[in-house]
Amino acid sequence: MAFHFDWIRILCATLSARPMAL
């Protein structure tokens, strides 16, 4: 189940790194 949490963390990091213009 930790894998799912990891994927969420990566997604959060990607969103933070990318602008919220979309």
Short mmCIF file of N, CA and C in Angstrom, two decimals:
data_model
loop_
_atom_site.label_atom_id
_atom_site.label_comp_id
_atom_site.label_asym_id
_atom_site.label_seq_id
_atom_site.Cartn_x
_atom_site.Cartn_y
_atom_site.Cartn_z
N MET A 1 0.84 -1.21 0.00
CA MET A 1 0.00 0.00 0.00
C MET A 1 0.88 1.26 0.00
N ALA A 2 2.12 1.09 0.39
CA ALA A 2 3.03 2.24 0.44
C ALA A 2 3.26 2.79 -0.97
N PHE A 3 3.20 1.88 -1.95
CA PHE A 3 3.43 2.31 -3.33
C PHE A 3 2.43 3.38 -3.74
N HIS A 4 1.18 3.19 -3.35
CA HIS A 4 0.14 4.16 -3.71
C HIS A 4 0.47 5.52 -3.11
N PHE A 5 0.92 5.51 -1.86
CA PHE A 5 1.26 6.77 -1.19
C PHE A 5 2.42 7.45 -1.91
N ASP A 6 3.37 6.64 -2.36
CA ASP A 6 4.52 7.18 -3.08
C ASP A 6 4.07 7.88 -4.36
N TRP A 7 3.16 7.25 -5.06
CA TRP A 7 2.68 7.82 -6.34
C TRP A 7 1.98 9.15 -6.07
N ILE A 8 1.23 9.21 -4.97
CA ILE A 8 0.53 10.45 -4.62
C ILE A 8 1.55 11.54 -4.30
N ARG A 9 2.60 11.15 -3.60
CA ARG A 9 3.64 12.11 -3.23
C ARG A 9 4.31 12.67 -4.49
N ILE A 10 4.59 11.78 -5.44
CA ILE A 10 5.23 12.20 -6.70
C ILE A 10 4.30 13.16 -7.45
N LEU A 11 3.02 12.84 -7.45
CA LEU A 11 2.05 13.68 -8.15
C LEU A 11 2.01 15.07 -7.51
N CYS A 12 2.02 15.08 -6.20
CA CYS A 12 1.98 16.36 -5.47
C CYS A 12 3.22 17.19 -5.82
N ALA A 13 4.36 16.53 -5.87
CA ALA A 13 5.61 17.23 -6.18
C ALA A 13 5.57 17.78 -7.60
N THR A 14 5.01 16.99 -8.52
CA THR A 14 4.92 17.44 -9.92
C THR A 14 4.01 18.66 -10.02
N LEU A 15 2.91 18.61 -9.31
CA LEU A 15 1.96 19.73 -9.35
C LEU A 15 2.60 20.98 -8.75
N SER A 16 3.37 20.79 -7.69
CA SER A 16 4.02 21.91 -7.03
C SER A 16 5.09 22.52 -7.94
N ALA A 17 5.80 21.65 -8.65
CA ALA A 17 6.87 22.11 -9.53
C ALA A 17 6.28 22.81 -10.76
N ARG A 18 5.08 22.36 -11.16
CA ARG A 18 4.45 22.96 -12.35
C ARG A 18 3.51 24.10 -11.94
N PRO A 19 3.35 25.08 -12.82
CA PRO A 19 2.46 26.21 -12.53
C PRO A 19 1.00 25.78 -12.55
N MET A 20 0.17 26.49 -11.81
CA MET A 20 -1.25 26.14 -11.76
C MET A 20 -2.04 26.92 -12.82
N ALA A 21 -1.37 27.24 -13.92
CA ALA A 21 -2.03 27.99 -14.99
C ALA A 21 -3.05 27.10 -15.71
N LEU A 22 -2.81 25.78 -15.67
CA LEU A 22 -3.71 24.85 -16.35
C LEU A 22 -5.07 24.88 -15.67
#
